[in-house]
C-alpha cells in the first residue's frame, strides 16, 4: 500500500528520542530550547516557540495579537479548517477570499475586494508548499493596517522569490509550522510559531503555559522562591522534550527531504504532462517549493470516471490518494455559524471539483513512483 504521504524515521531520530527517555526531563527540559534555536537558525527569524500542534501555534498567535472582538480575518478556503478555526477561537470572523487558478494560493485582488472597516488580520496559507504572493499581500496589509500570520504548515524548507526561507517573517508578524507526521518534518504531534516581534513573543510565551510566569522581571511582587503569578488566561500548549528531540533530529534532514520531493515532483510533471485530461502543478517564477503535496487537476468527465471511481481504481492498485481541500466554508459548522457562502470563491470551488493529491514522500521509491505514474496513465483507458 502506497499512502499519499508518510513520515521517515531514521536510526538517528530514534536514538535522539531514546536519549531523552533516559534523561532527567521528559518535558520542560533542554530539548525544547534546542529545537527552537535550530528553527531560528534555519529560518533567520529572531524568536521561536514550539508548541503541542500547528493548531495550538495558530491559536496562540491569534490570541496574542489581542485583536478587538468583532474583527474580521481574511484567509483562503483552500486550507485545513484549523487556519480559519484559529480566528473563530478568538471571536474573529473568518472571511474567505478566492485563490489564484495557477498557484492555488490566495489571490491578492480577491483579498483587496474582501477588506471592510472591520478587517484586522490576513492569514495566507502556502498551499502544498508553494509560498503565497507575500510581496503583494504584505503591501495590501500595510495599506489597511492588517496583521499577517503565514500558515506555513505545508512550507517548511520552501523559499520566497527573493531566495530567503519561509519562516523568516520578513513579510509577516508571525509564521506557523506543523510537525504532524504527514508534514515534511515531524515531531509526532507539534507545531511552531516564528516571529521577529519581541512583544508578541513574550505574550505567546505566557499564553503557552497557562498565563503563568516565574520570571522575576515580570512579577508584580517578590515573595520568595515558590512565588509565581497567573497574569492572563492561557493554555497548556507545551511540547515535550521527546517531541522536540525528534523534531530537531528531523530538521537536520530537511534539505535532503526537500531534494527528494522536488525530484519526484519533476518526474511526475514530466511523465504526466502529455495527458490532455490532467493538469500538473506549476511552480511560480523564482519560488522554491519544498513540496508537501503533489496535487493534480483531473477532467473526470473527459475520462468518463467520477473522482470516487478514480480513487477506488487507484486504491485497487494499492495507491492512496486524498483531496486537499473541501472549501472550508462548505463545512456544516461554518454554514451554521457564518451562513452559506457557496459561490463566494468560484475558483476555489472549481478547483475542488478537480483536485487530487497523489503520493509524495521522502521514502517513495523509484519503483513505487513508476507504479503510481503507470496507474494514472491507465485511468483513461
Ligand atoms: C496540518 C495543518 C494545520 C494544523 O496542524 P496540526 O499540527 O495538525 O494541528 C494547519 N494548517 C494547515 C494548512 C495544515 O495543513
Short mmCIF file of C-alpha atoms and ligand atoms in Angstrom, two decimals:
data_model
loop_
_atom_site.label_atom_id
_atom_site.label_comp_id
_atom_site.label_asym_id
_atom_site.label_seq_id
_atom_site.Cartn_x
_atom_site.Cartn_y
_atom_site.Cartn_z
CA UNK A 1 0.00 0.00 0.00
CA UNK A 2 1.40 3.40 -1.08
CA UNK A 3 -0.20 6.19 1.01
CA UNK A 4 -0.41 9.81 -0.21
CA UNK A 5 2.04 10.91 2.49
CA UNK A 6 4.23 9.28 5.13
CA UNK A 7 6.99 10.12 7.63
CA UNK A 8 10.54 8.76 7.58
CA UNK A 9 12.05 7.92 10.98
CA UNK A 10 15.82 7.23 10.94
CA UNK A 11 18.03 5.43 13.45
CA UNK A 12 19.34 8.87 14.48
CA UNK A 13 15.75 10.05 15.17
CA UNK A 14 15.12 7.00 17.38
CA UNK A 15 18.42 7.50 19.23
CA UNK A 16 17.54 11.16 19.86
CA UNK A 17 14.17 10.25 21.41
CA UNK A 18 15.69 7.38 23.41
CA UNK A 19 18.30 9.71 24.87
CA UNK A 20 15.51 11.93 26.22
CA UNK A 21 13.67 8.93 27.67
CA UNK A 22 16.81 8.04 29.67
CA UNK A 23 17.38 11.65 30.78
CA UNK A 24 16.03 13.63 33.75
CA UNK A 25 13.45 15.58 31.76
CA UNK A 26 10.63 14.21 29.61
CA UNK A 27 9.18 17.72 29.39
CA UNK A 28 10.38 21.25 30.25
CA UNK A 29 13.99 20.13 29.74
CA UNK A 30 16.68 21.42 27.38
CA UNK A 31 15.40 19.91 24.09
CA UNK A 32 12.61 22.44 23.54
CA UNK A 33 15.03 25.40 23.56
CA UNK A 34 17.46 23.48 21.31
CA UNK A 35 14.74 22.86 18.73
CA UNK A 36 13.60 26.49 18.94
CA UNK A 37 17.14 27.79 18.38
CA UNK A 38 17.62 25.41 15.44
CA UNK A 39 14.39 26.67 13.82
CA UNK A 40 15.54 30.29 14.29
CA UNK A 41 18.89 29.42 12.71
CA UNK A 42 17.21 27.64 9.77
CA UNK A 43 14.69 30.39 9.01
CA UNK A 44 16.50 33.51 10.22
CA UNK A 45 13.62 34.59 12.49
CA UNK A 46 14.55 36.12 15.86
CA UNK A 47 12.11 34.17 18.06
CA UNK A 48 10.50 30.75 18.04
CA UNK A 49 8.05 28.95 20.29
CA UNK A 50 7.47 25.27 19.75
CA UNK A 51 4.06 24.04 20.89
CA UNK A 52 1.79 20.97 21.04
CA UNK A 53 0.46 21.24 17.46
CA UNK A 54 0.21 23.50 14.44
CA UNK A 55 -3.33 24.31 15.54
CA UNK A 56 -2.10 25.37 19.01
CA UNK A 57 0.52 27.55 17.26
CA UNK A 58 -2.17 29.28 15.17
CA UNK A 59 -4.44 29.78 18.20
CA UNK A 60 -1.58 31.16 20.32
CA UNK A 61 -0.52 33.77 17.80
CA UNK A 62 -4.06 34.97 17.02
CA UNK A 63 -4.80 35.21 20.77
CA UNK A 64 -1.53 37.08 21.43
CA UNK A 65 -2.43 39.69 18.79
CA UNK A 66 -5.31 40.82 21.06
CA UNK A 67 -7.47 41.99 18.16
CA UNK A 68 -10.80 43.58 19.11
CA UNK A 69 -13.88 41.33 19.30
CA UNK A 70 -15.87 41.56 16.10
CA UNK A 71 -12.75 41.89 13.94
CA UNK A 72 -12.62 40.09 10.63
CA UNK A 73 -9.74 37.98 9.34
CA UNK A 74 -9.23 37.08 5.69
CA UNK A 75 -7.98 33.64 4.73
CA UNK A 76 -8.21 31.08 1.95
CA UNK A 77 -10.94 28.45 1.66
CA UNK A 78 -8.32 26.07 0.22
CA UNK A 79 -6.87 25.02 3.58
CA UNK A 80 -7.28 22.74 6.55
CA UNK A 81 -10.04 24.02 8.87
CA UNK A 82 -7.50 24.96 11.59
CA UNK A 83 -6.43 28.16 9.78
CA UNK A 84 -9.91 29.68 9.98
CA UNK A 85 -10.71 27.97 13.30
CA UNK A 86 -7.86 29.88 14.98
CA UNK A 87 -9.73 33.11 14.20
CA UNK A 88 -13.08 31.69 15.38
CA UNK A 89 -11.50 30.66 18.73
CA UNK A 90 -10.73 34.34 19.36
CA UNK A 91 -14.06 35.84 18.28
CA UNK A 92 -12.70 36.94 14.91
CA UNK A 93 -14.92 36.31 11.91
CA UNK A 94 -13.16 34.32 9.16
CA UNK A 95 -13.80 35.82 5.73
CA UNK A 96 -12.74 33.80 2.70
CA UNK A 97 -11.06 35.31 -0.35
CA UNK A 98 -10.63 33.38 -3.58
CA UNK A 99 -7.50 31.63 -4.84
CA UNK A 100 -5.34 32.05 -7.92
CA UNK A 101 -6.10 29.31 -10.50
CA UNK A 102 -2.40 28.51 -11.10
CA UNK A 103 -0.74 28.71 -7.65
CA UNK A 104 -3.93 27.75 -5.72
CA UNK A 105 -2.84 30.39 -3.17
CA UNK A 106 -4.76 33.49 -2.05
CA UNK A 107 -5.37 35.91 -4.90
CA UNK A 108 -4.22 39.41 -3.82
CA UNK A 109 -7.00 41.11 -5.84
CA UNK A 110 -9.66 38.92 -4.19
CA UNK A 111 -8.17 39.77 -0.77
CA UNK A 112 -8.42 43.51 -1.55
CA UNK A 113 -12.07 43.06 -2.54
CA UNK A 114 -12.94 41.43 0.82
CA UNK A 115 -11.47 44.15 3.06
CA UNK A 116 -14.00 46.00 5.24
CA UNK A 117 -13.54 48.53 8.09
CA UNK A 118 -13.55 45.51 10.50
CA UNK A 119 -10.69 43.64 8.79
CA UNK A 120 -7.64 43.32 11.08
CA UNK A 121 -5.92 40.08 10.07
CA UNK A 122 -4.73 38.31 6.94
CA UNK A 123 -3.74 34.61 7.10
CA UNK A 124 -2.32 33.30 3.82
CA UNK A 125 -1.55 29.58 3.52
CA UNK A 126 1.45 28.40 1.50
CA UNK A 127 -0.58 25.68 -0.18
CA UNK A 128 1.20 22.40 -0.99
CA UNK A 129 4.49 24.10 -0.04
CA UNK A 130 4.39 26.90 -2.61
CA UNK A 131 4.76 30.31 -0.92
CA UNK A 132 1.82 32.68 -1.41
CA UNK A 133 2.46 36.04 -3.11
CA UNK A 134 3.82 37.65 0.07
CA UNK A 135 5.21 40.85 -1.52
CA UNK A 136 1.71 41.69 -2.85
CA UNK A 137 -0.15 40.51 0.27
CA UNK A 138 2.12 42.40 2.68
CA UNK A 139 1.63 45.56 0.64
CA UNK A 140 -2.17 45.21 1.00
CA UNK A 141 -1.77 44.54 4.72
CA UNK A 142 0.39 47.63 5.19
CA UNK A 143 -2.09 49.82 3.34
CA UNK A 144 -5.00 48.66 5.53
CA UNK A 145 -3.17 48.16 8.85
CA UNK A 146 -3.65 44.38 8.93
CA UNK A 147 -1.62 41.83 10.89
CA UNK A 148 -0.31 38.88 8.86
CA UNK A 149 0.04 35.28 10.03
CA UNK A 150 1.55 32.93 7.46
CA UNK A 151 0.20 29.40 7.80
CA UNK A 152 3.30 27.54 6.63
CA UNK A 153 2.16 24.10 7.83
CA UNK A 154 2.97 22.86 4.30
CA UNK A 155 6.01 25.00 3.65
CA UNK A 156 8.95 24.47 5.99
CA UNK A 157 12.01 24.36 3.70
CA UNK A 158 10.40 26.48 0.96
CA UNK A 159 11.89 29.77 -0.27
CA UNK A 160 10.29 33.04 -1.37
CA UNK A 161 11.04 34.65 -4.74
CA UNK A 162 13.93 36.61 -3.14
CA UNK A 163 15.52 33.28 -2.17
CA UNK A 164 15.02 33.77 1.58
CA UNK A 165 13.48 30.97 3.69
CA UNK A 166 9.79 30.74 4.64
CA UNK A 167 9.60 31.40 8.38
CA UNK A 168 11.87 34.46 8.40
CA UNK A 169 8.76 36.66 8.92
CA UNK A 170 10.10 39.45 6.68
CA UNK A 171 6.61 39.67 5.14
CA UNK A 172 4.54 38.96 8.25
CA UNK A 173 4.07 39.29 12.00
CA UNK A 174 4.35 35.54 12.55
CA UNK A 175 4.71 32.26 10.67
CA UNK A 176 3.34 28.92 11.83
CA UNK A 177 4.67 25.40 11.13
CA UNK A 178 3.11 21.98 11.84
CA UNK A 179 5.06 18.82 12.63
CA UNK A 180 2.23 16.32 12.23
CA UNK A 181 3.61 13.08 10.67
CA UNK A 182 2.09 13.85 7.27
CA UNK A 183 4.02 17.16 7.07
CA UNK A 184 7.58 17.44 5.72
CA UNK A 185 9.30 17.04 9.11
CA UNK A 186 7.60 15.58 12.18
CA UNK A 187 7.75 15.60 15.96
CA UNK A 188 4.80 13.15 16.29
CA UNK A 189 2.44 16.00 17.07
CA UNK A 190 3.77 19.53 17.29
CA UNK A 191 3.99 22.99 15.83
CA UNK A 192 5.96 26.22 15.99
CA UNK A 193 5.45 29.98 15.79
CA UNK A 194 8.24 32.11 14.34
CA UNK A 195 8.27 35.89 14.87
CA UNK A 196 10.59 38.91 14.96
CA UNK A 197 8.29 40.83 17.34
CA UNK A 198 9.51 40.76 20.98
CA UNK A 199 6.14 41.87 22.41
CA UNK A 200 4.20 39.18 20.53
CA UNK A 201 6.83 36.63 21.57
CA UNK A 202 6.52 37.49 25.30
CA UNK A 203 2.72 37.27 25.17
CA UNK A 204 2.83 33.88 23.42
CA UNK A 205 5.39 32.62 25.96
CA UNK A 206 2.97 33.43 28.76
CA UNK A 207 -0.09 32.04 26.93
CA UNK A 208 1.70 28.75 26.08
CA UNK A 209 1.89 27.85 29.76
CA UNK A 210 -1.44 28.81 31.44
CA UNK A 211 -0.59 32.52 31.52
CA UNK A 212 1.70 31.72 34.48
CA UNK A 213 5.19 33.21 34.90
CA UNK A 214 8.05 32.83 37.39
CA UNK A 215 10.24 35.37 35.58
CA UNK A 216 11.39 37.86 38.31
CA UNK A 217 11.40 40.66 35.74
CA UNK A 218 7.65 40.16 35.10
CA UNK A 219 6.31 39.53 38.65
CA UNK A 220 4.31 42.26 40.40
CA UNK A 221 5.98 41.41 43.75
CA UNK A 222 8.89 39.29 45.03
CA UNK A 223 7.63 36.94 47.80
CA UNK A 224 10.08 34.02 47.67
CA UNK A 225 11.41 31.12 45.64
CA UNK A 226 7.97 29.43 45.35
CA UNK A 227 6.30 32.54 44.01
CA UNK A 228 4.65 32.66 40.57
CA UNK A 229 1.75 34.57 39.07
CA UNK A 230 -1.00 33.77 36.63
CA UNK A 231 -1.22 37.07 34.78
CA UNK A 232 -3.53 36.15 31.93
CA UNK A 233 -5.79 33.25 30.92
CA UNK A 234 -3.59 30.95 28.86
CA UNK A 235 -3.50 27.30 27.87
CA UNK A 236 -1.26 24.29 28.24
CA UNK A 237 0.23 24.16 24.74
CA UNK A 238 3.77 22.99 25.60
CA UNK A 239 5.74 20.47 23.52
CA UNK A 240 7.51 17.57 25.30
CA UNK A 241 11.28 17.02 25.15
CA UNK A 242 10.73 13.71 23.30
CA UNK A 243 8.88 15.60 20.58
CA UNK A 244 11.45 18.40 20.46
CA UNK A 245 14.32 15.90 20.17
CA UNK A 246 12.56 14.18 17.26
CA UNK A 247 11.79 17.49 15.56
CA UNK A 248 15.41 18.68 15.98
CA UNK A 249 16.74 15.43 14.54
CA UNK A 250 14.30 15.58 11.58
CA UNK A 251 15.27 19.20 10.87
CA UNK A 252 18.85 18.02 10.16
CA UNK A 253 17.45 16.11 7.15
CA UNK A 254 15.01 18.74 5.87
CA UNK A 255 17.17 19.74 2.88
CA UNK A 256 17.54 16.05 1.95
CA UNK A 257 13.77 15.59 2.22
CA UNK A 258 13.27 18.66 0.03
CA UNK A 259 15.64 17.45 -2.68
CA UNK A 260 13.90 14.05 -2.96
CA UNK A 261 10.44 15.64 -3.00
CA UNK A 262 11.49 18.05 -5.76
CA UNK A 263 12.96 15.20 -7.83
CA UNK A 264 9.73 13.18 -7.50
CA UNK A 265 7.67 16.25 -8.49
CA UNK A 266 9.84 16.91 -11.58
CA UNK A 267 9.48 13.26 -12.66
CA UNK A 268 5.70 13.33 -12.11
CA UNK A 269 5.41 16.56 -14.11
CA UNK A 270 7.44 15.15 -17.00
CA UNK A 271 5.54 11.84 -17.13
CA UNK A 272 2.04 13.31 -16.74
CA UNK A 273 2.39 16.49 -18.84
CA UNK A 274 1.24 14.74 -22.02
CA UNK A 275 -2.14 13.65 -20.57
CA UNK A 276 -4.68 16.11 -22.03
CA UNK A 277 -7.19 15.42 -19.21
CA UNK A 278 -4.75 16.16 -16.38
CA UNK A 279 -3.15 19.42 -15.21
CA UNK A 280 0.18 19.17 -13.36
CA UNK A 281 1.08 21.71 -10.65
CA UNK A 282 3.07 24.78 -11.60
CA UNK A 283 5.79 26.38 -9.53
CA UNK A 284 5.63 30.17 -9.81
CA UNK A 285 8.65 32.03 -11.23
CA UNK A 286 11.53 32.38 -8.75
CA UNK A 287 9.97 30.39 -5.88
CA UNK A 288 11.47 27.21 -4.48
CA UNK A 289 8.76 24.99 -3.05
CA UNK A 290 9.52 22.23 -0.57
CA UNK A 291 6.54 20.34 -2.00
CA UNK A 292 4.35 18.97 0.79
CA UNK A 293 1.65 17.76 -1.61
CA UNK A 294 1.59 16.77 -5.26
CA UNK A 295 -1.83 17.95 -6.45
CA UNK A 296 -3.13 17.45 -9.99
CA UNK A 297 -6.41 18.61 -11.51
CA UNK A 298 -8.27 15.92 -13.45
CA UNK A 299 -11.02 16.39 -16.03
CA UNK A 300 -13.09 13.50 -14.70
CA UNK A 301 -15.78 13.95 -17.39
CA UNK A 302 -13.17 13.55 -20.13
CA UNK A 303 -12.15 10.10 -18.87
CA UNK A 304 -15.72 9.05 -18.08
CA UNK A 305 -15.00 8.36 -14.38
CA UNK A 306 -16.05 10.18 -11.23
CA UNK A 307 -13.40 11.17 -8.69
CA UNK A 308 -14.67 8.41 -6.38
CA UNK A 309 -14.20 5.86 -9.18
CA UNK A 310 -10.68 7.14 -9.84
CA UNK A 311 -9.79 6.95 -6.13
CA UNK A 312 -11.27 3.42 -5.90
CA UNK A 313 -9.44 2.25 -9.01
CA UNK A 314 -6.11 3.64 -7.72
CA UNK A 315 -6.81 2.05 -4.32
CA UNK A 316 -7.27 -1.30 -6.11
CA UNK A 317 -3.72 -0.76 -7.43
CA UNK A 318 -2.53 -0.18 -3.85
CA UNK A 319 -2.31 3.61 -4.23
CA UNK A 320 -3.77 6.02 -1.67
CA UNK A 321 -4.89 9.49 -2.78
CA UNK A 322 -6.57 12.40 -0.97
CA UNK A 323 -8.48 15.61 -1.67
CA UNK A 324 -6.99 18.92 -0.44
CA UNK A 325 -9.24 20.73 0.28
CA UNK A 326 -13.01 20.94 0.63
CA UNK A 327 -13.55 24.75 0.72
CA UNK A 328 -13.66 25.48 4.46
CA UNK A 329 -16.96 27.41 4.23
CA UNK A 330 -18.71 24.27 2.93
CA UNK A 331 -18.33 22.56 6.34
CA UNK A 332 -21.60 22.37 8.31
CA UNK A 333 -20.26 24.32 11.31
CA UNK A 334 -19.14 27.18 9.04
CA UNK A 335 -22.50 27.24 7.24
CA UNK A 336 -24.37 27.36 10.56
CA UNK A 337 -22.09 29.96 12.09
CA UNK A 338 -21.47 32.36 9.22
CA UNK A 339 -24.13 31.50 6.60
CA UNK A 340 -23.97 29.65 3.31
CA UNK A 341 -21.08 31.15 1.29
CA UNK A 342 -21.46 28.84 -1.71
CA UNK A 343 -20.43 30.71 -4.84
CA UNK A 344 -18.28 33.26 -2.97
CA UNK A 345 -14.96 31.77 -4.17
CA UNK A 346 -15.67 30.28 -7.62
CA UNK A 347 -12.02 29.49 -8.44
CA UNK A 348 -11.56 27.51 -5.21
CA UNK A 349 -14.87 25.71 -5.78
CA UNK A 350 -13.96 24.76 -9.36
CA UNK A 351 -10.50 23.65 -8.23
CA UNK A 352 -12.09 21.49 -5.51
CA UNK A 353 -14.16 19.67 -8.16
CA UNK A 354 -10.99 18.56 -9.98
CA UNK A 355 -8.11 18.25 -7.50
CA UNK A 356 -6.46 15.02 -6.39
CA UNK A 357 -3.32 14.60 -4.25
CA UNK A 358 -1.02 11.79 -5.44
CA UNK A 359 1.60 10.04 -3.27
CA UNK A 360 4.59 12.23 -2.39
CA UNK A 361 7.02 11.46 0.42
CA UNK A 362 10.74 11.04 1.03
CA UNK A 363 10.83 7.21 1.01
CA UNK A 364 8.62 6.76 -2.08
CA UNK A 365 10.92 4.51 -4.14
CA UNK A 366 11.59 4.89 -7.89
CA UNK A 367 9.73 1.60 -8.46
CA UNK A 368 6.69 2.71 -6.44
CA UNK A 369 6.77 6.07 -8.22
CA UNK A 370 6.72 4.35 -11.66
CA UNK A 371 3.83 2.17 -10.45
CA UNK A 372 1.82 5.29 -9.50
CA UNK A 373 2.60 7.04 -12.80
CA UNK A 374 1.56 3.98 -14.84
CA UNK A 375 -1.66 3.61 -12.86
CA UNK A 376 -2.52 7.27 -13.61
CA UNK A 377 -1.70 6.84 -17.31
CA UNK A 378 -4.05 3.80 -17.44
CA UNK A 379 -7.01 5.77 -16.00
CA UNK A 380 -8.28 6.99 -19.37
CA UNK A 381 -8.34 3.51 -20.91
C1 LIG B 1 -1.76 20.40 9.26
C2 LIG B 1 -2.24 21.79 9.09
C3 LIG B 1 -2.57 22.61 10.19
C4 LIG B 1 -2.68 22.10 11.59
O1 LIG B 1 -1.56 21.47 12.07
P1 LIG B 1 -1.70 20.39 13.26
O2 LIG B 1 -0.27 20.19 13.68
O3 LIG B 1 -2.29 19.14 12.65
O4 LIG B 1 -2.54 20.95 14.31
C5 LIG B 1 -2.90 23.93 9.94
N1 LIG B 1 -2.93 24.42 8.69
C6 LIG B 1 -2.65 23.66 7.62
C7 LIG B 1 -2.70 24.29 6.25
C8 LIG B 1 -2.31 22.32 7.78
O5 LIG B 1 -2.06 21.56 6.70
#
